[in-house]
């Protein structure tokens, strides 16, 4: 009897174990199918060649960008996707193309100056020449009124010279650092990667405000007859940092001003000009810029493709992968971000070549104008997902399970930033398990932003950026003249495509959507069992609530301005909570809580007020 009972128990136990063993086998088989597909007919090198060497750079509103989009659409069609099309985000974004340029010093001796024009600035009237004037503070410009005709202005307010000790090489992510990031409970701690502490709405508004504030400066220079503007690169060793995010913002609309010819020049060459001036010697420069403005609304498009879901009930739901297709113009846009596009395009090819049929619809979105404050993804989201300012949901809002983005260079994927979403961490831990042995399975709650996924994240859609090895991305390549195909790491991109294909397939096969974070919204909640009221601060522009219940999300739980202060209401379950406020970006304790009662949570947060919900 004991033997029979033991045998029956073993059979029963085996029966109970079979589903999990079968699932593990299926997962292994899925990954093997994807890897087999990756071993033949890879699209990565052809994509880099086409996007970077042939059609690079791919500035917003240009023919190069449109040719790249057309090529990608054709490629995706050849893979057998169910649809591939263009989605317009045009708001009269103009194009701008360089035909030729040159910058030289002629006095006190000849020097060819390493320079590159800044986007959307005007051509010169042929070759022009004149002495240089150093402007150390923009606010002092008015003192030069009447003294700038036929002068070349050096913008020196942010200039700092480098030394021989300057290093540009970045360290690889160590096992210890990745583990520290995985263990850290605070999404705001910057342990790896990069993120800025501001809301998406704030960065969009700040960019527009910057353009508005600088407009009088450029108009003054034009009236005064300034020949050109020169700003120093903030990279060493002659690397030119060429974008529109610093002294000279990019004016990208048809109706915008056309700033006078502007260049970024090598930091070392800028330094020599400054030193000469401080020795009482006035350098003279000769330069020209031949650049053309144009406008074609058909160039302002995102590339969208889809593999239709195989489950009739789940096919309306979506898993989206994306990267930005546009680039700045100083290099060929190979690393930022043809590399990310190549991975996402290849991931789609792998899923089709492997014969995998996801239950949910898989979408690929390659965005235009990311470098111009998310122009492409913002246009898509406003049309299809939700309004970032009002929070109004659009048709796809409730149907998106996740958005995955790749835009941190060409390095190997080491894991994923979970954006403070503690609910997805165990799910991702399971899905990344096959890549753990290779060291590519770090799941950190840390936030990441400054690319297209943050717009989805602001609407509380699960949206993620992958952790990547730096490979000198920020230290030498990002938005510089070194953003070229030589620095694309193709073996890493191949491995990245395999990981992305497997991950998104797993998410698309789930029985349910990925969970969203609690208490995160664009507009203040005015319904719930618990009211928060911050007295005063009438002059503040924005106030939000940070607490353990929203995992210290700095901008996701906003307060509404009311008479006498700021307020919101939330539905909190019974429990003990700790909180404080963010007032115009500053962490602020509740002034109604006496100092002796302010608490610490032992995790780096202090000045907290205790709240007990019964």
Coordinates of C-alpha atoms in Angstrom, one line a residue:
X1 CA 0.0 0.0 0.0
X2 CA 2.8 2.4 0.9
X3 CA 4.5 1.7 -2.5
X4 CA 1.2 2.3 -4.4
X5 CA 0.5 5.5 -2.5
X6 CA 4.0 6.7 -3.1
X7 CA 3.7 6.0 -6.9
X8 CA 0.3 7.7 -7.0
X9 CA 1.8 10.7 -5.2
X10 CA 4.7 10.9 -7.6
X11 CA 2.3 10.7 -10.6
X12 CA 0.1 13.5 -9.1
X13 CA 3.2 15.6 -8.3
X14 CA 4.5 15.1 -11.9
X15 CA 1.1 16.1 -13.2
X16 CA 1.1 19.3 -11.2
X17 CA 4.6 20.1 -12.3
X18 CA 4.0 19.5 -16.0
X19 CA 2.5 22.9 -16.9
X20 CA 5.5 24.8 -15.5
X21 CA 8.0 22.5 -17.1
X22 CA 6.1 22.8 -20.4
X23 CA 6.1 26.6 -20.0
X24 CA 9.8 26.6 -19.4
X25 CA 10.3 24.5 -22.5
X26 CA 8.1 26.7 -24.6
X27 CA 10.1 29.8 -23.4
X28 CA 13.3 28.1 -24.3
X29 CA 12.0 27.1 -27.7
X30 CA 10.8 30.7 -28.4
X31 CA 14.2 32.1 -27.6
X32 CA 15.9 29.5 -29.8
X33 CA 13.6 30.4 -32.7
X34 CA 14.5 34.0 -32.3
X35 CA 18.2 33.3 -32.1
X36 CA 18.0 31.1 -35.2
X37 CA 16.3 33.9 -37.1
X38 CA 19.0 36.3 -35.9
X39 CA 21.7 34.1 -37.4
X40 CA 20.6 34.7 -41.0
X41 CA 19.6 37.8 -43.1
X42 CA 20.2 40.3 -40.3
X43 CA 18.8 43.8 -41.1
X44 CA 21.1 45.7 -38.7
X45 CA 24.1 46.5 -41.0
X46 CA 21.9 47.4 -44.0
X47 CA 19.9 49.7 -41.7
X48 CA 22.9 51.5 -40.3
X49 CA 24.3 51.9 -43.8
X50 CA 21.1 53.3 -45.3
X51 CA 20.2 55.6 -42.4
X52 CA 23.7 56.9 -41.5
X53 CA 26.1 56.6 -44.4
X54 CA 23.6 57.1 -47.3
X55 CA 20.9 59.3 -45.8
X56 CA 22.5 60.7 -42.7
X57 CA 22.1 63.1 -41.0
X58 CA 18.3 63.1 -40.7
X59 CA 17.3 66.5 -39.3
X60 CA 13.6 67.2 -38.8
X61 CA 11.9 68.4 -42.0
X62 CA 14.6 67.3 -44.4
X63 CA 14.7 65.1 -47.5
X64 CA 17.3 62.8 -45.9
X65 CA 14.8 62.0 -43.1
X66 CA 12.0 61.3 -45.6
X67 CA 14.3 59.0 -47.7
X68 CA 15.1 57.1 -44.6
X69 CA 11.5 56.7 -43.7
X70 CA 10.6 55.5 -47.2
X71 CA 13.4 52.9 -47.1
X72 CA 12.3 51.6 -43.7
X73 CA 8.7 51.3 -44.8
X74 CA 9.7 49.2 -47.7
X75 CA 11.9 47.0 -45.6
X76 CA 9.2 46.4 -43.1
X77 CA 6.8 45.5 -45.9
X78 CA 9.4 42.9 -47.1
X79 CA 9.4 41.3 -43.6
X80 CA 5.7 40.6 -43.9
X81 CA 4.2 43.0 -41.4
X82 CA 0.5 43.4 -41.6
X83 CA 0.7 47.2 -42.1
X84 CA 3.4 49.8 -42.5
X85 CA 2.5 53.4 -43.0
X86 CA 3.3 57.1 -42.3
X87 CA 1.6 59.1 -39.6
X88 CA 1.8 62.9 -40.0
X89 CA 2.8 65.1 -37.1
X90 CA 3.2 68.2 -39.3
X91 CA 2.8 71.6 -37.6
X92 CA 4.7 73.5 -40.3
X93 CA 8.1 72.2 -39.1
X94 CA 10.6 73.5 -41.7
X95 CA 13.6 71.8 -43.0
X96 CA 17.2 73.2 -43.2
X97 CA 20.0 71.9 -45.3
X98 CA 23.7 72.9 -45.4
X99 CA 25.3 73.3 -48.8
X100 CA 28.7 74.6 -47.7
X101 CA 30.5 76.5 -45.0
X102 CA 34.0 77.5 -43.7
X103 CA 35.5 79.4 -40.8
X104 CA 39.0 80.7 -40.7
X105 CA 41.1 83.0 -38.5
X106 CA 43.2 85.4 -40.7
X107 CA 44.7 87.7 -38.0
X108 CA 47.1 87.5 -36.2
X109 CA 47.9 84.4 -38.1
X110 CA 46.1 81.8 -40.2
X111 CA 44.2 79.0 -38.5
X112 CA 41.4 76.9 -39.9
X113 CA 38.8 76.8 -37.2
X114 CA 37.0 73.5 -36.4
X115 CA 33.4 74.5 -36.7
X116 CA 29.9 73.4 -37.7
X117 CA 26.8 75.5 -38.3
X118 CA 23.9 75.4 -35.9
X119 CA 20.6 74.2 -37.2
X120 CA 18.0 76.5 -38.6
X121 CA 20.3 79.6 -38.7
X122 CA 20.5 81.9 -41.7
X123 CA 23.1 81.9 -44.5
X124 CA 25.7 84.6 -44.7
X125 CA 25.7 86.9 -47.7
X126 CA 28.6 85.1 -49.3
X127 CA 32.0 85.2 -47.6
X128 CA 32.2 87.7 -44.8
X129 CA 35.1 88.9 -42.7
X130 CA 35.4 90.9 -39.5
X131 CA 37.0 91.3 -36.0
X132 CA 35.7 89.2 -33.1
X133 CA 34.0 90.6 -30.0
X134 CA 33.8 88.6 -26.8
X135 CA 30.4 88.7 -25.1
X136 CA 30.9 87.2 -21.6
X137 CA 27.3 87.8 -20.5
X138 CA 24.3 88.1 -22.7
X139 CA 22.8 90.6 -20.4
X140 CA 25.7 93.0 -21.2
X141 CA 24.8 93.0 -24.9
X142 CA 22.9 96.3 -24.7
X143 CA 26.2 98.0 -23.7
X144 CA 27.5 97.2 -27.2
X145 CA 24.7 98.9 -29.0
X146 CA 26.1 100.7 -32.1
X147 CA 29.5 98.9 -31.8
X148 CA 28.7 95.5 -33.5
X149 CA 28.3 96.3 -37.2
X150 CA 30.3 93.8 -39.2
X151 CA 31.6 92.1 -36.1
X152 CA 31.6 88.4 -35.2
X153 CA 30.3 87.7 -31.7
X154 CA 31.8 85.1 -29.4
X155 CA 29.2 83.8 -26.9
X156 CA 31.4 83.2 -23.8
X157 CA 28.9 83.1 -21.0
X158 CA 29.2 79.3 -20.5
X159 CA 32.8 78.9 -21.8
X160 CA 35.2 76.8 -19.7
X161 CA 38.5 75.5 -21.1
X162 CA 39.7 72.0 -20.7
X163 CA 43.1 70.6 -19.7
X164 CA 45.3 67.7 -20.7
X165 CA 43.8 65.8 -17.7
X166 CA 40.4 65.7 -19.2
X167 CA 39.1 62.2 -19.9
X168 CA 36.3 61.2 -22.2
X169 CA 36.3 57.5 -21.7
X170 CA 33.3 56.1 -19.9
X171 CA 33.4 53.1 -17.6
X172 CA 31.5 49.9 -18.3
X173 CA 28.6 49.1 -15.9
X174 CA 30.0 46.9 -13.2
X175 CA 28.2 44.0 -11.6
X176 CA 28.3 45.8 -8.3
X177 CA 26.8 49.0 -9.7
X178 CA 24.0 47.2 -11.5
X179 CA 23.2 45.3 -8.4
X180 CA 23.1 48.5 -6.4
X181 CA 20.7 49.9 -9.0
X182 CA 18.5 46.8 -8.8
X183 CA 18.4 47.0 -5.0
X184 CA 17.7 50.7 -4.7
X185 CA 14.1 51.4 -3.8
X186 CA 14.1 55.1 -4.7
X187 CA 13.4 55.8 -8.4
X188 CA 14.8 59.3 -8.1
X189 CA 18.4 58.2 -7.2
X190 CA 20.6 58.6 -10.2
X191 CA 22.9 55.5 -10.0
X192 CA 23.1 54.6 -13.7
X193 CA 22.1 56.3 -16.9
X194 CA 20.7 59.8 -16.7
X195 CA 17.5 61.6 -16.0
X196 CA 16.6 65.2 -15.2
X197 CA 14.2 66.0 -12.4
X198 CA 11.4 67.8 -14.2
X199 CA 8.0 66.8 -15.6
X200 CA 7.5 66.3 -19.3
X201 CA 5.1 69.2 -19.4
X202 CA 7.8 71.4 -17.9
X203 CA 10.5 70.5 -20.4
X204 CA 8.1 71.2 -23.3
X205 CA 7.1 74.5 -21.9
X206 CA 10.7 75.4 -21.0
X207 CA 12.0 74.8 -24.5
X208 CA 9.3 77.1 -26.0
X209 CA 10.0 79.7 -23.3
X210 CA 13.7 79.6 -24.1
X211 CA 13.0 80.3 -27.8
X212 CA 10.7 83.2 -26.8
X213 CA 13.3 84.7 -24.4
X214 CA 16.2 84.5 -26.9
X215 CA 14.2 86.0 -29.8
X216 CA 15.0 89.6 -28.9
X217 CA 18.7 88.7 -28.7
X218 CA 18.8 87.5 -32.3
X219 CA 16.7 90.4 -33.5
X220 CA 19.1 92.8 -31.8
X221 CA 22.1 91.2 -33.4
X222 CA 20.5 91.4 -36.8
X223 CA 19.6 95.1 -36.4
X224 CA 23.1 95.9 -35.2
X225 CA 24.7 94.2 -38.2
X226 CA 26.5 91.3 -36.5
X227 CA 28.0 89.0 -39.1
X228 CA 27.8 85.7 -37.2
X229 CA 27.7 84.1 -33.7
X230 CA 30.2 81.5 -32.4
X231 CA 29.6 79.4 -29.3
X232 CA 32.2 77.0 -27.8
X233 CA 31.8 73.3 -27.8
X234 CA 31.5 71.9 -24.3
X235 CA 33.4 68.8 -25.3
X236 CA 37.3 68.5 -25.2
X237 CA 39.8 67.3 -27.9
X238 CA 38.2 69.2 -30.7
X239 CA 34.9 67.3 -30.5
X240 CA 32.0 69.5 -31.7
X241 CA 28.8 69.4 -29.7
X242 CA 26.2 70.4 -32.3
X243 CA 22.6 70.7 -31.3
X244 CA 20.0 73.4 -30.5
X245 CA 19.8 73.0 -26.8
X246 CA 22.3 75.5 -25.5
X247 CA 23.1 79.2 -26.3
X248 CA 21.4 79.1 -29.7
X249 CA 18.1 77.2 -29.6
X250 CA 16.7 75.7 -32.8
X251 CA 13.8 77.7 -34.3
X252 CA 12.1 74.9 -36.3
X253 CA 8.7 76.4 -37.4
X254 CA 8.1 78.0 -40.8
X255 CA 6.9 81.1 -39.0
X256 CA 9.8 81.3 -36.6
X257 CA 12.7 83.8 -36.9
X258 CA 15.8 83.0 -38.8
X259 CA 18.7 83.7 -36.5
X260 CA 21.9 85.1 -38.0
X261 CA 24.6 82.6 -39.1
X262 CA 25.7 80.7 -36.0
X263 CA 28.4 78.1 -35.5
X264 CA 29.7 75.9 -32.7
X265 CA 33.5 75.8 -32.7
X266 CA 36.1 73.7 -31.0
X267 CA 36.6 74.5 -27.4
X268 CA 40.3 74.9 -27.9
X269 CA 39.9 77.3 -30.8
X270 CA 37.4 79.3 -28.9
X271 CA 39.9 79.4 -26.0
X272 CA 42.7 80.7 -28.3
X273 CA 40.5 83.5 -29.5
X274 CA 39.6 84.5 -25.9
X275 CA 43.3 84.5 -24.9
X276 CA 44.2 86.7 -27.8
X277 CA 41.5 89.2 -26.9
X278 CA 42.7 89.3 -23.3
X279 CA 46.2 90.0 -24.6
X280 CA 44.9 93.1 -26.3
X281 CA 45.0 91.5 -29.8
X282 CA 41.8 91.5 -31.9
X283 CA 41.5 88.4 -34.0
X284 CA 39.9 88.6 -37.4
X285 CA 37.8 85.8 -39.0
X286 CA 36.6 85.0 -42.5
X287 CA 33.6 82.7 -42.8
X288 CA 30.7 81.7 -44.9
X289 CA 27.5 79.6 -44.6
X290 CA 25.4 78.5 -47.5
X291 CA 22.3 76.9 -46.0
X292 CA 18.8 76.5 -47.4
X293 CA 15.4 76.6 -45.6
X294 CA 12.5 74.6 -47.1
X295 CA 9.2 73.2 -46.1
X296 CA 7.5 70.0 -47.2
X297 CA 4.7 68.7 -44.9
X298 CA 5.2 65.2 -46.3
X299 CA 8.6 65.0 -44.6
X300 CA 7.1 65.4 -41.1
X301 CA 6.0 61.8 -40.5
X302 CA 6.4 59.0 -38.1
X303 CA 6.9 55.4 -39.4
X304 CA 4.4 53.0 -37.9
X305 CA 4.2 49.3 -38.5
X306 CA 2.1 46.5 -36.9
X307 CA 1.9 42.8 -36.5
X308 CA -1.7 42.1 -35.9
X309 CA -2.6 40.1 -32.7
X310 CA -3.6 36.5 -33.2
X311 CA -6.1 36.5 -30.3
X312 CA -9.5 37.9 -31.4
X313 CA -10.2 39.2 -27.8
X314 CA -6.7 40.7 -27.3
X315 CA -5.9 41.9 -30.8
X316 CA -7.1 45.5 -30.0
X317 CA -4.5 45.7 -27.2
X318 CA -1.0 46.8 -28.1
X319 CA 2.6 46.4 -27.2
X320 CA 4.7 49.2 -28.8
X321 CA 8.4 49.4 -29.4
X322 CA 10.0 52.5 -30.6
X323 CA 13.1 54.7 -31.3
X324 CA 13.6 58.1 -32.8
X325 CA 14.5 58.2 -36.5
X326 CA 15.7 61.8 -36.7
X327 CA 19.1 63.1 -35.7
X328 CA 21.1 66.3 -35.3
X329 CA 23.2 67.3 -38.2
X330 CA 26.8 67.3 -37.1
X331 CA 27.5 63.6 -37.6
X332 CA 25.5 61.0 -39.6
X333 CA 23.1 60.1 -36.7
X334 CA 24.5 56.6 -36.6
X335 CA 24.6 56.1 -32.8
X336 CA 21.9 58.6 -32.0
X337 CA 19.7 57.0 -33.1
X338 CA 20.1 54.8 -36.2
X339 CA 21.4 52.2 -33.8
X340 CA 18.2 52.2 -31.8
X341 CA 16.1 52.1 -35.0
X342 CA 18.1 49.2 -36.3
X343 CA 17.5 47.1 -33.2
X344 CA 13.7 47.7 -33.2
X345 CA 13.4 47.0 -36.9
X346 CA 15.4 43.8 -36.5
X347 CA 13.3 42.8 -33.5
X348 CA 10.2 43.0 -35.8
X349 CA 12.0 41.0 -38.5
X350 CA 13.0 38.3 -35.9
X351 CA 9.4 37.8 -34.7
X352 CA 8.2 37.4 -38.3
X353 CA 11.1 35.2 -39.4
X354 CA 10.6 33.0 -36.3
X355 CA 7.0 32.4 -37.1
X356 CA 5.8 33.7 -33.8
X357 CA 2.2 35.0 -33.5
X358 CA 1.7 37.3 -30.5
X359 CA -1.7 37.4 -29.0
X360 CA -1.7 41.2 -28.8
X361 CA -0.9 43.6 -31.7
X362 CA 2.8 44.5 -31.8
X363 CA 3.5 48.0 -33.1
X364 CA 6.8 49.6 -34.2
X365 CA 7.0 53.4 -34.0
X366 CA 10.0 55.3 -35.4
X367 CA 9.6 58.9 -34.4
X368 CA 10.5 62.1 -36.2
X369 CA 11.6 65.2 -34.4
X370 CA 12.5 63.7 -31.1
X371 CA 15.5 66.1 -31.0
X372 CA 12.9 68.9 -31.4
X373 CA 11.2 68.3 -28.1
X374 CA 9.5 65.0 -29.0
X375 CA 7.6 66.5 -32.1
X376 CA 6.8 63.2 -33.6
X377 CA 5.8 61.1 -30.6
X378 CA 3.9 64.1 -29.1
X379 CA 1.9 64.3 -32.3
X380 CA 1.1 60.6 -32.2
X381 CA 0.2 60.7 -28.5
X382 CA -2.0 63.7 -28.8
X383 CA -3.8 62.0 -31.7
X384 CA -4.0 58.5 -30.5
X385 CA -3.2 58.1 -26.8
X386 CA -4.0 61.2 -24.6
X387 CA -3.6 64.9 -24.1
X388 CA -0.6 65.6 -22.0
X389 CA -2.0 68.9 -20.7
X390 CA -5.6 68.0 -20.0
X391 CA -5.2 64.3 -19.4
X392 CA -8.1 63.5 -21.8
X393 CA -7.8 59.9 -22.9
X394 CA -7.8 59.1 -26.6
X395 CA -8.8 55.8 -28.4
X396 CA -5.6 53.8 -27.6
X397 CA -5.1 54.9 -24.0
X398 CA -6.6 51.9 -22.3
X399 CA -5.4 49.4 -24.9
X400 CA -1.6 49.9 -24.6
X401 CA 0.0 47.3 -22.4
X402 CA 3.5 48.8 -22.7
X403 CA 5.9 51.0 -24.7
X404 CA 9.6 50.0 -24.9
X405 CA 12.1 52.6 -26.2
X406 CA 15.7 52.3 -27.2
X407 CA 17.7 55.6 -27.3
X408 CA 20.8 55.4 -25.2
X409 CA 23.5 54.7 -27.8
X410 CA 24.9 51.5 -29.2
X411 CA 25.8 49.6 -26.1
X412 CA 24.6 46.2 -25.0
X413 CA 21.3 46.1 -23.1
X414 CA 21.9 45.3 -19.4
X415 CA 18.3 45.5 -18.2
X416 CA 15.5 48.0 -17.9
X417 CA 14.5 51.1 -16.0
X418 CA 11.1 50.3 -14.4
X419 CA 10.1 54.0 -13.8
X420 CA 9.1 53.5 -10.2
X421 CA 6.6 50.9 -11.2
X422 CA 7.1 48.3 -8.4
X423 CA 4.3 46.1 -9.9
X424 CA 6.2 45.3 -13.1
X425 CA 9.5 44.5 -11.4
X426 CA 8.7 40.9 -10.6
X427 CA 7.2 40.5 -14.0
X428 CA 10.3 41.8 -15.7
X429 CA 12.5 39.7 -13.5
X430 CA 10.8 36.6 -14.9
X431 CA 10.9 37.8 -18.5
X432 CA 14.6 38.8 -18.3
X433 CA 15.6 35.5 -16.6
X434 CA 17.1 33.9 -19.8
X435 CA 19.5 36.8 -20.0
X436 CA 20.6 36.9 -16.4
X437 CA 23.6 34.6 -16.8
X438 CA 25.1 37.0 -19.3
X439 CA 24.6 39.9 -16.9
X440 CA 21.8 41.5 -18.9
X441 CA 18.8 41.3 -16.5
X442 CA 19.0 44.3 -14.1
X443 CA 15.6 45.6 -13.2
X444 CA 15.9 48.9 -11.4
X445 CA 13.0 51.1 -10.2
X446 CA 15.1 54.1 -11.2
X447 CA 13.6 56.7 -13.6
X448 CA 15.0 57.5 -17.0
X449 CA 13.8 60.3 -19.3
X450 CA 14.9 62.7 -22.0
X451 CA 13.5 60.5 -24.8
X452 CA 10.2 59.5 -26.3
X453 CA 9.1 57.0 -23.7
X454 CA 8.6 59.8 -21.1
X455 CA 5.5 61.1 -22.9
X456 CA 3.8 57.7 -22.5
X457 CA 5.1 57.6 -18.9
X458 CA 3.6 61.0 -18.1
X459 CA 0.2 59.5 -19.0
X460 CA 0.8 56.6 -16.7
X461 CA 1.2 54.1 -19.5
X462 CA 3.9 51.5 -18.6
X463 CA 6.8 52.9 -20.7
X464 CA 10.4 52.0 -20.4
X465 CA 13.9 52.7 -21.6
X466 CA 16.5 50.0 -21.6
X467 CA 19.7 50.1 -19.6
X468 CA 22.6 50.2 -22.0
X469 CA 26.4 50.1 -21.6
X470 CA 27.6 53.8 -22.0
X471 CA 30.4 53.2 -24.6
X472 CA 31.3 56.9 -24.6
X473 CA 27.8 57.8 -25.7
X474 CA 27.5 60.9 -23.5
X475 CA 31.2 61.5 -23.1
X476 CA 32.0 61.9 -26.8
X477 CA 29.3 60.9 -29.3
X478 CA 25.9 62.3 -28.2
X479 CA 25.0 65.2 -30.5
X480 CA 28.6 65.5 -31.8
X481 CA 30.5 65.2 -35.1
X482 CA 31.6 61.8 -33.9
X483 CA 28.1 60.3 -34.2
X484 CA 29.1 58.2 -37.1
X485 CA 29.0 54.5 -38.2
X486 CA 32.5 53.7 -36.9
X487 CA 31.2 53.9 -33.4
X488 CA 28.2 51.5 -33.9
X489 CA 28.7 48.2 -32.1
X490 CA 26.9 45.8 -34.4
X491 CA 27.4 42.6 -32.3
X492 CA 25.7 44.3 -29.3
X493 CA 22.9 45.5 -31.5
X494 CA 22.3 41.9 -32.7
X495 CA 22.1 40.7 -29.1
X496 CA 19.8 43.7 -28.2
X497 CA 17.4 42.8 -31.0
X498 CA 17.1 39.2 -29.7
X499 CA 16.4 40.5 -26.1
X500 CA 13.8 43.0 -27.3
X501 CA 12.0 40.5 -29.6
X502 CA 11.8 38.0 -26.7
X503 CA 10.6 40.5 -24.1
X504 CA 7.9 42.1 -26.2
X505 CA 6.6 38.7 -27.3
X506 CA 6.3 37.7 -23.7
X507 CA 4.5 40.9 -22.8
X508 CA 2.2 40.4 -25.8
X509 CA 1.3 36.9 -24.7
X510 CA 0.3 37.8 -21.2
X511 CA -3.3 37.2 -20.0
X512 CA -3.5 40.8 -18.8
X513 CA -2.0 44.2 -19.5
X514 CA 1.0 45.2 -17.6
X515 CA 0.0 47.0 -14.4
X516 CA 0.0 50.8 -14.1
X517 CA 1.2 52.8 -11.2
X518 CA -1.2 54.0 -8.5
X519 CA -2.0 57.7 -7.9
X520 CA -0.3 58.9 -11.1
X521 CA -2.2 61.3 -13.4
X522 CA -1.8 64.5 -15.4
X523 CA -4.5 66.5 -13.7
X524 CA -5.0 66.7 -9.9
X525 CA -7.4 64.1 -8.4
X526 CA -10.3 65.8 -6.6
X527 CA -12.1 62.6 -5.6
X528 CA -11.1 60.3 -2.7
X529 CA -11.3 59.6 1.0
X530 CA -8.1 61.6 1.9
X531 CA -7.5 65.3 1.2
X532 CA -4.1 67.0 1.1
X533 CA -3.9 70.7 1.5
X534 CA -0.7 72.8 1.3
X535 CA -1.3 76.2 2.7
X536 CA 0.1 79.3 1.0
X537 CA 2.6 79.2 -1.9
X538 CA 0.2 81.4 -3.9
X539 CA 3.1 82.4 -6.3
X540 CA 4.1 78.8 -7.1
X541 CA 3.7 77.5 -10.6
X542 CA 3.3 73.9 -9.8
X543 CA 2.9 71.7 -6.7
X544 CA 2.9 67.9 -6.5
X545 CA 2.7 65.3 -3.8
X546 CA 5.5 62.8 -3.1
X547 CA 5.0 59.8 -0.8
X548 CA 5.7 56.2 -0.2
X549 CA 2.2 55.4 -1.6
X550 CA 3.2 56.8 -5.1
X551 CA 6.8 55.5 -4.8
X552 CA 8.2 59.1 -4.5
X553 CA 7.1 60.1 -8.0
X554 CA 8.1 63.7 -8.1
X555 CA 5.5 65.0 -10.6
X556 CA 2.9 62.3 -11.1
X557 CA 0.5 63.4 -8.3
X558 CA -0.2 67.1 -8.9
X559 CA -2.2 69.4 -6.7
X560 CA -4.8 72.0 -7.9
X561 CA -4.4 75.7 -7.0
X562 CA -7.3 76.8 -4.8
X563 CA -8.0 79.8 -2.5
X564 CA -5.3 79.8 0.2
X565 CA -3.1 77.1 -1.2
X566 CA -3.0 73.8 -3.1
X567 CA -5.1 70.6 -2.8
X568 CA -5.9 67.1 -4.1
X569 CA -7.9 64.1 -2.9
X570 CA -6.9 60.5 -3.2
X571 CA -8.5 57.2 -2.4
X572 CA -6.0 55.6 0.0
X573 CA -6.5 52.2 1.7
X574 CA -6.1 52.1 5.5
X575 CA -2.5 52.4 6.6
X576 CA 0.4 54.7 7.7
X577 CA 2.0 57.0 5.0
X578 CA 4.8 59.5 4.9
X579 CA 4.7 62.4 2.5
X580 CA 6.0 65.9 1.5
X581 CA 5.6 68.2 -1.5
X582 CA 7.5 69.3 -4.6
X583 CA 7.0 73.1 -5.1
X584 CA 8.4 74.3 -8.4
X585 CA 10.9 71.5 -8.3
X586 CA 11.9 71.9 -4.7
X587 CA 11.3 69.3 -2.0
X588 CA 9.2 71.0 0.6
X589 CA 8.0 69.8 4.0
X590 CA 4.4 70.5 5.0
X591 CA 4.7 73.8 6.9
X592 CA 1.7 72.9 9.0
X593 CA 3.7 70.0 10.6
X594 CA 5.9 71.3 13.5
X595 CA 9.6 70.6 12.9
X596 CA 9.9 68.2 15.9
X597 CA 7.3 65.9 14.3
X598 CA 8.9 65.7 10.8
X599 CA 10.2 62.2 10.2
X600 CA 12.8 60.2 8.2
X601 CA 12.0 57.0 6.5
X602 CA 15.5 55.5 6.7
X603 CA 15.7 55.4 2.8
X604 CA 17.0 58.9 2.2
X605 CA 13.8 60.8 2.7
X606 CA 13.6 63.4 5.5
X607 CA 11.2 66.2 6.6
X608 CA 8.2 63.9 6.2
X609 CA 4.7 64.3 7.6
X610 CA 3.0 61.2 8.9
X611 CA -0.5 60.4 7.7
X612 CA -2.7 57.6 9.2
X613 CA -5.7 56.5 7.2
X614 CA -8.2 54.5 9.2

